[in-house]
Tab-separated table of C-alpha atoms and ligand atoms in Angstrom:
chain	number	residue	atom	x	y	z
P	1	MET	CA	0.000	0.000	0.000
P	2	LYS	CA	1.370	3.355	-1.041
P	3	LEU	CA	0.824	6.304	1.251
P	4	PHE	CA	0.231	9.837	0.054
P	5	GLU	CA	3.015	12.274	0.885
P	6	HIS	CA	0.988	13.968	3.627
P	7	GLU	CA	0.083	10.606	5.184
P	8	ALA	CA	3.724	9.523	5.142
P	9	LYS	CA	4.735	12.851	6.674
P	10	ASP	CA	2.250	12.318	9.541
P	11	ILE	CA	4.177	9.141	10.341
P	12	PHE	CA	7.513	10.944	9.945
P	13	ARG	CA	6.379	13.572	12.458
P	14	ALA	CA	5.244	10.899	14.888
P	15	PHE	CA	8.882	9.751	14.862
P	16	ASN	CA	10.099	13.327	15.459
P	17	MET	CA	11.442	13.814	11.997
P	18	PRO	CA	11.418	17.496	10.993
P	19	THR	CA	9.092	18.281	8.055
P	20	PRO	CA	8.150	21.679	6.568
P	21	SER	CA	5.125	23.300	8.252
P	22	GLY	CA	1.797	23.282	6.412
P	23	GLY	CA	-1.168	21.084	5.670
P	24	VAL	CA	-3.505	19.480	3.148
P	25	ALA	CA	-6.197	21.322	1.188
P	26	MET	CA	-9.063	19.731	-0.737
P	27	THR	CA	-10.188	22.960	-2.455
P	28	PRO	CA	-8.513	26.159	-3.743
P	29	LYS	CA	-10.177	28.078	-0.896
P	30	GLU	CA	-8.667	25.760	1.714
P	31	ALA	CA	-5.322	26.199	-0.042
P	32	THR	CA	-5.524	29.977	0.564
P	33	GLU	CA	-6.228	29.330	4.240
P	34	ARG	CA	-3.302	26.886	4.591
P	35	ALA	CA	-0.973	29.345	2.840
P	36	ALA	CA	-2.117	32.174	5.128
P	37	GLU	CA	-1.463	29.973	8.190
P	38	VAL	CA	2.062	29.238	6.947
P	39	GLY	CA	2.537	32.973	6.546
P	40	LYS	CA	5.398	32.883	4.047
P	41	PRO	CA	6.014	31.713	0.473
P	42	VAL	CA	4.730	28.168	0.020
P	43	VAL	CA	5.067	25.188	-2.228
P	44	VAL	CA	1.798	23.759	-3.639
P	45	LYS	CA	2.091	20.035	-4.303
P	46	ALA	CA	-0.165	17.531	-6.030
P	47	MET	CA	-1.252	14.689	-3.727
P	48	VAL	CA	-1.287	11.747	-6.086
P	49	LEU	CA	0.285	8.304	-5.796
P	50	ALA	CA	2.861	8.973	-8.486
P	51	GLY	CA	6.489	10.037	-8.496
P	52	LYS	CA	8.089	12.818	-10.569
P	53	ARG	CA	5.297	15.258	-9.842
P	54	GLY	CA	7.806	18.093	-10.130
P	55	LYS	CA	8.575	17.276	-13.757
P	56	ALA	CA	4.857	16.818	-14.486
P	57	GLY	CA	4.028	20.336	-13.253
P	58	GLY	CA	2.478	19.158	-10.008
P	59	VAL	CA	4.808	21.181	-7.725
P	60	LYS	CA	4.522	24.984	-7.849
P	61	PHE	CA	5.810	27.839	-5.721
P	62	ALA	CA	3.511	30.617	-4.532
P	63	ASP	CA	4.544	33.890	-2.869
P	64	THR	CA	1.061	34.815	-1.631
P	65	PRO	CA	-2.092	32.980	-0.486
P	66	GLN	CA	-3.837	34.270	-3.655
P	67	GLU	CA	-1.162	32.723	-5.812
P	68	ALA	CA	-1.435	29.475	-3.811
P	69	GLU	CA	-5.172	29.454	-4.536
P	70	LYS	CA	-4.558	29.868	-8.272
P	71	PHE	CA	-1.972	27.057	-8.380
P	72	ALA	CA	-4.161	24.805	-6.225
P	73	GLU	CA	-7.008	25.286	-8.689
P	74	GLU	CA	-4.733	24.283	-11.586
P	75	ILE	CA	-3.142	21.338	-9.829
P	76	LEU	CA	-6.422	19.931	-8.457
P	77	LYS	CA	-7.636	19.565	-12.066
P	78	MET	CA	-4.538	17.669	-13.161
P	79	ARG	CA	-3.975	13.984	-13.743
P	80	ILE	CA	-0.448	12.733	-13.174
P	81	ASN	CA	0.620	9.357	-14.510
P	82	ASP	CA	-3.044	8.783	-15.370
P	83	LEU	CA	-4.197	9.287	-11.766
P	84	PRO	CA	-6.411	12.154	-10.635
P	85	VAL	CA	-4.915	14.597	-8.121
P	86	GLU	CA	-6.783	13.998	-4.853
P	87	ALA	CA	-5.693	17.046	-2.874
P	88	VAL	CA	-2.886	19.570	-2.596
P	89	LEU	CA	-0.306	19.899	0.132
P	90	ILE	CA	0.596	23.459	1.070
P	91	GLU	CA	3.942	23.762	2.803
P	92	GLU	CA	6.438	26.457	3.667
P	93	LYS	CA	8.987	26.885	0.888
P	94	LEU	CA	12.391	26.034	2.260
P	95	ASP	CA	15.574	27.890	1.360
P	96	ILE	CA	17.656	25.175	-0.212
P	97	GLU	CA	21.367	24.880	0.463
P	98	GLN	CA	21.511	21.249	-0.623
P	99	GLU	CA	19.117	18.521	-1.789
P	100	ILE	CA	19.897	15.104	-0.308
P	101	TYR	CA	18.496	11.657	-1.062
P	102	ALA	CA	17.685	9.180	1.724
P	103	GLY	CA	15.900	5.892	1.269
P	104	ILE	CA	15.499	2.353	2.545
P	105	THR	CA	14.228	-0.612	0.591
P	106	ILE	CA	14.619	-4.389	0.427
P	107	ASP	CA	17.340	-6.026	-1.651
P	108	ARG	CA	15.850	-9.413	-2.440
P	109	ASN	CA	19.083	-10.856	-3.802
P	110	GLU	CA	21.012	-9.913	-0.666
P	111	ARG	CA	18.046	-10.849	1.548
P	112	LYS	CA	18.682	-7.650	3.422
P	113	TYR	CA	17.410	-4.142	3.715
P	114	VAL	CA	19.484	-1.572	1.902
P	115	VAL	CA	19.870	1.965	3.200
P	116	ILE	CA	20.617	4.382	0.360
P	117	GLY	CA	21.911	7.928	0.587
P	118	SER	CA	23.317	10.591	-1.686
P	119	ALA	CA	24.513	14.141	-1.147
P	120	ALA	CA	23.221	14.889	-4.645
P	121	GLY	CA	19.468	14.286	-4.304
P	122	GLY	CA	16.635	16.043	-6.087
P	123	MET	CA	14.683	15.372	-9.198
P	124	SER	CA	17.422	13.647	-11.235
P	125	ILE	CA	18.401	10.857	-8.854
P	126	GLU	CA	17.755	8.152	-11.504
P	127	GLU	CA	20.192	9.797	-13.935
P	128	LEU	CA	22.727	10.166	-11.135
P	129	ALA	CA	22.450	6.441	-10.404
P	130	GLU	CA	23.354	5.739	-14.029
P	131	GLU	CA	25.997	8.379	-14.616
P	132	SER	CA	27.786	8.576	-11.257
P	133	PRO	CA	26.865	5.495	-9.221
P	134	GLU	CA	29.789	6.226	-6.885
P	135	LYS	CA	27.821	9.211	-5.548
P	136	ILE	CA	25.175	6.842	-4.209
P	137	ILE	CA	26.069	5.242	-0.890
P	138	LYS	CA	24.528	1.914	0.100
P	139	MET	CA	24.613	0.048	3.397
P	140	TYR	CA	23.041	-3.372	3.788
P	141	VAL	CA	21.127	-4.171	6.953
P	142	ASP	CA	20.601	-7.649	8.296
P	143	PRO	CA	16.955	-7.636	9.430
P	144	SER	CA	17.763	-9.692	12.516
P	145	LEU	CA	20.390	-7.167	13.658
P	146	GLY	CA	18.733	-3.940	12.569
P	147	PHE	CA	20.376	-0.643	11.722
P	148	GLN	CA	22.452	0.906	14.504
P	149	ALA	CA	23.094	4.549	15.388
P	150	PHE	CA	26.798	4.260	14.576
P	151	GLU	CA	25.941	2.881	11.145
P	152	ALA	CA	23.610	5.793	10.531
P	153	ARG	CA	26.502	8.149	11.348
P	154	GLN	CA	28.803	6.166	9.045
P	155	MET	CA	26.224	6.682	6.325
P	156	ALA	CA	26.335	10.475	6.779
P	157	ILE	CA	30.149	10.415	6.797
P	158	ALA	CA	30.293	8.303	3.633
P	159	MET	CA	27.967	10.853	2.012
P	160	GLY	CA	30.558	13.558	2.760
P	161	PHE	CA	29.039	15.287	5.803
P	162	LYS	CA	31.178	16.624	8.633
P	163	GLY	CA	30.946	17.945	12.196
P	164	LYS	CA	27.529	18.171	13.831
P	165	GLN	CA	25.795	17.382	10.553
P	166	ILE	CA	26.945	13.779	10.945
P	167	ASN	CA	24.651	13.374	13.952
P	168	GLN	CA	21.826	15.417	12.463
P	169	LEU	CA	21.682	13.495	9.194
P	170	GLY	CA	22.458	10.202	10.950
P	171	SER	CA	19.417	10.722	13.115
P	172	PHE	CA	17.235	11.041	9.959
P	173	PHE	CA	18.449	7.675	8.719
P	174	LEU	CA	17.924	6.093	12.126
P	175	LYS	CA	14.352	7.404	12.347
P	176	LEU	CA	13.668	6.215	8.825
P	177	TRP	CA	14.863	2.768	9.877
P	178	LYS	CA	12.617	2.798	12.964
P	179	ILE	CA	9.650	3.572	10.673
P	180	VAL	CA	10.609	0.757	8.299
P	181	GLU	CA	10.663	-1.687	11.215
P	182	ALA	CA	7.466	-0.414	12.814
P	183	TYR	CA	5.339	-0.413	9.656
P	184	ASP	CA	6.739	-3.289	7.556
P	185	VAL	CA	7.825	-0.785	4.928
P	186	GLU	CA	9.097	-2.206	1.644
P	187	LEU	CA	10.191	1.137	0.231
P	188	THR	CA	10.662	4.572	1.705
P	189	GLU	CA	12.309	7.610	0.178
P	190	ILE	CA	12.964	11.170	1.187
P	191	ASN	CA	13.896	13.026	-1.970
P	192	PRO	CA	14.725	15.716	-1.372
P	193	LEU	CA	15.819	15.767	2.223
P	194	ILE	CA	16.579	19.463	2.275
P	195	LEU	CA	19.479	21.115	4.080
P	196	THR	CA	18.426	24.749	4.433
P	197	LYS	CA	20.659	27.807	4.222
P	198	ASP	CA	20.414	28.132	8.002
P	199	GLY	CA	21.771	24.619	8.474
P	200	LYS	CA	18.653	22.539	9.271
P	201	PHE	CA	17.512	19.268	7.733
P	202	TYR	CA	13.888	18.682	6.683
P	203	ALA	CA	12.046	15.856	4.952
P	204	ALA	CA	10.626	17.873	2.039
P	205	ASP	CA	9.172	14.858	0.262
P	206	ALA	CA	8.031	11.497	1.596
P	207	ARG	CA	7.338	8.189	-0.065
P	208	LEU	CA	6.276	5.221	2.030
P	209	ASN	CA	5.055	1.851	0.752
P	210	ILE	CA	3.824	-0.692	3.268
P	211	ASP	CA	3.978	-4.398	2.442
P	212	ASP	CA	0.391	-5.392	1.564
P	213	ASN	CA	0.831	-8.753	3.261
P	214	SER	CA	1.454	-7.007	6.562
P	215	LEU	CA	-1.595	-4.729	6.503
P	216	TYR	CA	-3.410	-6.900	9.037
P	217	ARG	CA	-0.798	-5.737	11.558
P	218	HIS	CA	-1.421	-2.078	10.826
P	219	LYS	CA	-5.194	-1.760	11.105
P	220	ALA	CA	-4.838	1.306	13.318
P	221	ILE	CA	-3.070	3.427	10.729
P	222	ILE	CA	-5.380	2.296	7.953
P	223	GLU	CA	-8.387	3.312	10.017
P	224	LYS	CA	-6.778	6.664	10.661
P	225	LEU	CA	-6.286	7.211	6.929
P	226	LYS	CA	-10.059	6.852	6.396
P	227	ARG	CA	-9.581	5.483	2.904
P	228	GLU	CA	-9.105	2.310	0.930
P	229	PRO	CA	-5.704	1.420	-0.450
P	230	VAL	CA	-6.362	3.330	-3.694
P	231	ASP	CA	-3.354	2.238	-5.667
P	232	GLN	CA	-5.306	-0.757	-6.967
P	233	ASN	CA	-7.363	-0.485	-10.116
P	234	GLU	CA	-10.928	-1.830	-10.213
P	235	ARG	CA	-9.804	-5.272	-11.440
P	236	GLU	CA	-7.042	-5.620	-8.861
P	237	ARG	CA	-9.441	-4.546	-6.135
P	238	LEU	CA	-12.038	-7.132	-7.174
P	239	ALA	CA	-9.383	-9.857	-7.309
P	240	THR	CA	-8.153	-8.961	-3.796
P	241	GLU	CA	-11.733	-8.935	-2.537
P	242	ASN	CA	-12.241	-12.404	-3.975
P	243	ASP	CA	-8.925	-13.660	-2.650
P	244	MET	CA	-7.447	-14.363	-6.098
P	245	ALA	CA	-3.839	-13.711	-7.088
P	246	TYR	CA	-4.025	-11.304	-10.023
P	247	VAL	CA	-1.264	-9.568	-11.932
P	248	GLU	CA	-1.688	-7.513	-15.104
P	249	LEU	CA	0.876	-7.937	-17.866
P	250	ASP	CA	1.611	-6.393	-21.255
P	251	GLY	CA	0.210	-9.082	-23.569
P	252	ASN	CA	-3.320	-9.944	-24.706
P	253	ILE	CA	-4.065	-13.500	-23.526
P	254	ALA	CA	-5.984	-13.760	-20.265
P	255	CYS	CA	-4.579	-16.712	-18.391
P	256	ILE	CA	-6.904	-18.199	-15.785
P	257	CYS	CA	-5.540	-21.167	-13.858
P	258	ASN	CA	-5.475	-22.726	-10.421
P	259	GLY	CA	-2.250	-22.724	-8.449
P	260	ALA	CA	0.611	-20.255	-8.857
P	261	GLY	CA	2.920	-22.938	-10.288
P	262	LEU	CA	0.476	-23.975	-12.997
P	263	THR	CA	-0.264	-20.334	-13.811
P	264	MET	CA	3.456	-19.585	-14.231
P	265	ALA	CA	3.925	-22.711	-16.391
P	266	THR	CA	0.979	-21.660	-18.537
P	267	LEU	CA	2.481	-18.189	-19.067
P	268	ASP	CA	5.721	-19.902	-20.107
P	269	ALA	CA	3.868	-22.148	-22.552
P	270	ILE	CA	2.094	-19.158	-24.089
P	271	SER	CA	5.404	-17.394	-24.485
P	272	LEU	CA	6.992	-20.540	-25.977
P	273	TYR	CA	4.423	-20.432	-28.799
P	274	GLY	CA	5.073	-16.756	-29.416
P	275	GLY	CA	2.161	-15.270	-27.462
P	276	LYS	CA	1.997	-12.875	-24.541
P	277	ALA	CA	-0.253	-13.046	-21.498
P	278	SER	CA	-2.331	-10.084	-20.343
P	279	THR	CA	-3.304	-11.578	-17.046
P	280	PHE	CA	-1.930	-13.887	-14.411
P	281	LEU	CA	-4.982	-15.056	-12.524
P	282	ASP	CA	-4.646	-17.827	-9.963
P	283	LEU	CA	-8.089	-18.932	-8.780
P	284	GLY	CA	-6.511	-20.734	-5.830
P	285	GLY	CA	-7.334	-24.152	-4.445
P	286	GLY	CA	-10.842	-25.590	-4.436
P	287	ALA	CA	-12.336	-23.182	-6.954
P	288	ASP	CA	-16.048	-23.780	-7.499
P	289	ALA	CA	-18.229	-22.778	-10.463
P	290	GLU	CA	-18.944	-19.353	-9.027
P	291	ARG	CA	-15.263	-18.622	-8.515
P	292	VAL	CA	-14.395	-19.660	-12.060
P	293	GLU	CA	-17.128	-17.394	-13.386
P	294	LYS	CA	-15.877	-14.499	-11.239
P	295	GLY	CA	-12.281	-15.046	-12.384
P	296	ILE	CA	-13.296	-14.911	-16.039
P	297	GLU	CA	-15.341	-11.792	-15.390
P	298	ILE	CA	-12.397	-9.989	-13.722
P	299	ALA	CA	-9.820	-11.035	-16.325
P	300	LEU	CA	-12.121	-9.910	-19.155
P	301	MET	CA	-12.540	-6.434	-17.676
P	302	TYR	CA	-8.993	-5.688	-18.824
P	303	PRO	CA	-9.289	-3.991	-22.229
P	304	LYS	CA	-6.099	-5.600	-23.591
P	305	VAL	CA	-7.581	-9.110	-23.666
P	306	LYS	CA	-7.928	-10.682	-27.130
P	307	ALA	CA	-8.260	-14.356	-26.119
P	308	ILE	CA	-8.691	-16.465	-22.987
P	309	LEU	CA	-6.916	-19.575	-21.831
P	310	VAL	CA	-8.396	-21.492	-18.918
P	311	ASN	CA	-6.004	-24.173	-17.671
P	312	ILE	CA	-7.139	-26.199	-14.685
P	313	MET	CA	-5.633	-29.141	-12.819
P	314	GLY	CA	-8.513	-30.771	-11.029
P	315	GLY	CA	-7.627	-31.806	-7.504
P	316	ILE	CA	-9.882	-30.428	-4.849
P	317	THR	CA	-11.197	-28.321	-7.709
P	318	ARG	CA	-13.606	-30.428	-9.773
P	319	CYS	CA	-13.607	-30.181	-13.555
P	320	ASP	CA	-17.425	-30.363	-13.710
P	321	ASP	CA	-17.593	-27.304	-11.426
P	322	VAL	CA	-15.119	-25.504	-13.682
P	323	ALA	CA	-17.191	-26.390	-16.749
P	324	ARG	CA	-20.339	-25.089	-15.065
P	325	GLY	CA	-18.516	-21.837	-14.207
P	326	ILE	CA	-17.405	-21.370	-17.809
P	327	LEU	CA	-20.926	-22.061	-19.000
P	328	ALA	CA	-22.384	-19.545	-16.568
P	329	ALA	CA	-19.856	-16.912	-17.683
P	330	ARG	CA	-20.781	-17.562	-21.301
P	331	ASN	CA	-24.516	-17.383	-20.595
P	332	ASP	CA	-24.001	-14.067	-18.788
P	333	GLY	CA	-22.222	-12.714	-21.840
P	334	ASP	CA	-18.926	-12.316	-19.956
P	335	ILE	CA	-16.908	-14.222	-22.535
P	336	THR	CA	-16.237	-11.488	-25.051
P	337	ALA	CA	-13.143	-13.069	-26.635
P	338	PRO	CA	-12.326	-16.512	-28.062
P	339	ILE	CA	-11.703	-19.029	-25.274
P	340	VAL	CA	-9.518	-22.132	-25.071
P	341	ILE	CA	-9.994	-24.620	-22.275
P	342	ARG	CA	-7.801	-27.337	-20.958
P	343	MET	CA	-8.671	-29.236	-17.837
P	344	VAL	CA	-7.611	-32.537	-16.392
P	345	GLY	CA	-8.048	-34.337	-13.086
P	346	THR	CA	-10.994	-34.804	-10.750
P	347	ASN	CA	-14.287	-35.346	-12.621
P	348	GLU	CA	-12.557	-34.694	-15.938
P	349	GLU	CA	-15.103	-36.712	-17.962
P	350	GLU	CA	-18.124	-35.046	-16.367
P	351	GLY	CA	-16.594	-31.644	-17.080
P	352	GLN	CA	-15.826	-32.483	-20.673
P	353	GLU	CA	-19.354	-33.794	-21.131
P	354	ILE	CA	-20.823	-30.479	-19.939
P	355	LEU	CA	-18.583	-28.495	-22.300
P	356	LYS	CA	-19.312	-30.822	-25.211
P	357	LYS	CA	-23.066	-30.457	-24.737
P	358	ALA	CA	-22.689	-26.693	-24.670
P	359	GLY	CA	-20.583	-26.775	-27.822
P	360	ILE	CA	-17.493	-25.349	-26.076
P	361	PRO	CA	-14.271	-26.963	-27.372
P	362	PHE	CA	-11.550	-28.132	-25.011
P	363	LEU	CA	-8.045	-29.528	-25.391
P	364	LYS	CA	-6.159	-32.267	-23.583
P	365	THR	CA	-2.663	-30.875	-23.066
P	366	MET	CA	-1.259	-27.542	-22.004
P	367	GLU	CA	0.916	-27.426	-25.139
P	368	GLU	CA	-2.056	-27.857	-27.466
P	369	ALA	CA	-4.053	-25.283	-25.532
P	370	ALA	CA	-1.252	-22.711	-25.468
P	371	SER	CA	-0.457	-23.032	-29.181
P	372	LYS	CA	-4.188	-22.899	-30.022
P	373	VAL	CA	-4.794	-19.706	-28.035
P	374	VAL	CA	-1.777	-18.012	-29.634
P	375	GLU	CA	-3.185	-18.937	-33.072
P	376	LEU	CA	-6.589	-17.500	-32.147
P	377	VAL	CA	-5.020	-14.186	-31.118
P	378	LYS	CA	-3.303	-13.942	-34.517
P	379	GLU	CA	-6.688	-14.470	-36.189
P	380	VAL	CA	-8.454	-11.742	-34.186
P	381	ALA	CA	-5.582	-9.274	-34.465
I	401	LIG	P1	8.470	14.817	-6.853
I	401	LIG	O1	8.918	15.469	-8.141
I	401	LIG	O2	7.176	14.084	-7.034
I	401	LIG	O3	9.514	13.955	-6.249
I	401	LIG	O4	8.146	16.009	-5.840
I	401	LIG	P2	9.072	16.735	-4.744
I	401	LIG	O5	8.291	16.914	-3.525
I	401	LIG	O6	10.357	16.014	-4.573
I	401	LIG	O7	9.344	18.166	-5.378
I	401	LIG	C1	10.073	18.336	-6.578
I	401	LIG	C2	11.146	19.373	-6.418
I	401	LIG	O8	10.603	20.596	-5.969
I	401	LIG	C3	12.235	19.026	-5.390
I	401	LIG	O9	13.238	18.201	-5.906
I	401	LIG	C4	12.745	20.391	-5.041
I	401	LIG	O10	13.750	20.812	-5.951
I	401	LIG	C5	11.550	21.284	-5.191
I	401	LIG	N1	11.014	21.567	-3.856
I	401	LIG	C6	10.155	20.818	-3.120
I	401	LIG	N2	9.913	21.396	-1.930
I	401	LIG	C7	10.634	22.544	-1.915
I	401	LIG	C8	10.807	23.606	-0.967
I	401	LIG	O11	10.254	23.607	0.131
I	401	LIG	N3	11.607	24.629	-1.336
I	401	LIG	C9	12.239	24.684	-2.525
I	401	LIG	N4	13.005	25.737	-2.816
I	401	LIG	N5	12.105	23.715	-3.435
I	401	LIG	C10	11.323	22.651	-3.137
I	402	LIG	MN1	10.645	13.932	-4.640
């Protein structure tokens, strides 16, 4: 679950991390009020779950509350990265001496957290990573040992800071680590962490992604947010609601299977025959007719779909149930693309009988089914 910048900053403040003063506004009028409360030039920022808002025109500087109102009106109408702007954040404009990058994420290959810092933060951090990787400092953290205060200071030193700034910046990294631990964070970034002309550090931006699988441990913060995790589209939301594993891909073949292993193998088979899947949909164990129907309905909501491949290994799941689900989906008009079915296992014959009677063709092997569905896509395209 991705948090909005203002939500992430609420957590930062709870851990005593300095952030610029200000607040959220839902309307241009509220933006004027927030700017007047700040009482100096402000930055008006788009609250949207997308990065690079600065480059997209979603971060503007206003000298007066009237100007803040005008920018808020503009920004509230914007879409960034195809998402509507939900609100604006009005914050005091800091006097920048230096823009710093600070982040923590998980390195799956190392099986560790990685703390990342750079004295050259700001909007072009990705280019910096490519052009001058030596300017990006990384420290790996063993999750069972955690990140220690002395390591946080080492981080600041490695980034080129001296004197009392070592402790000040070190303390930012340590707090960021405490937040990562407390909220099962899989990615957090402060970019920029601003060092002001009068020598203070502030988290000027905040990105915080919580591991979805840990949300049951963080009910309190979710309740406080008073919103759903909105970074799911309609299809992803429906799949989560129905407890199905669902991932959208770039291709055009909706792949509906049971079991993650079989689903992966089916994607491989499709790719072997020169096709590309649009959807990884794992119905899970013991799928009944209703579940199969629901799965087809969700997968077909994705506009990229040109053909469907249902591949089921009957175990606890019964092939006759699957056949009934497919039939129901067809009778409801949900099957809006050519469909290929392969199913084997429990009640295979009964299932095939149902399909046969309904005039729905099916195939015996995964290879046949995958090559057939790829052929069908070529015909429709
Ligand atoms: P992002 O583009 O979505 O990452 O949005 P940011 O919040 O990082 O803002 C983009 C850029 O605006 C930053 O890299 C800064 O250069 C600038 N910026 C943000 N806040 C301030 C501020 O308080 N004062 C000044 N002078 N610049 C700021
Ligand atoms: Mn940023």
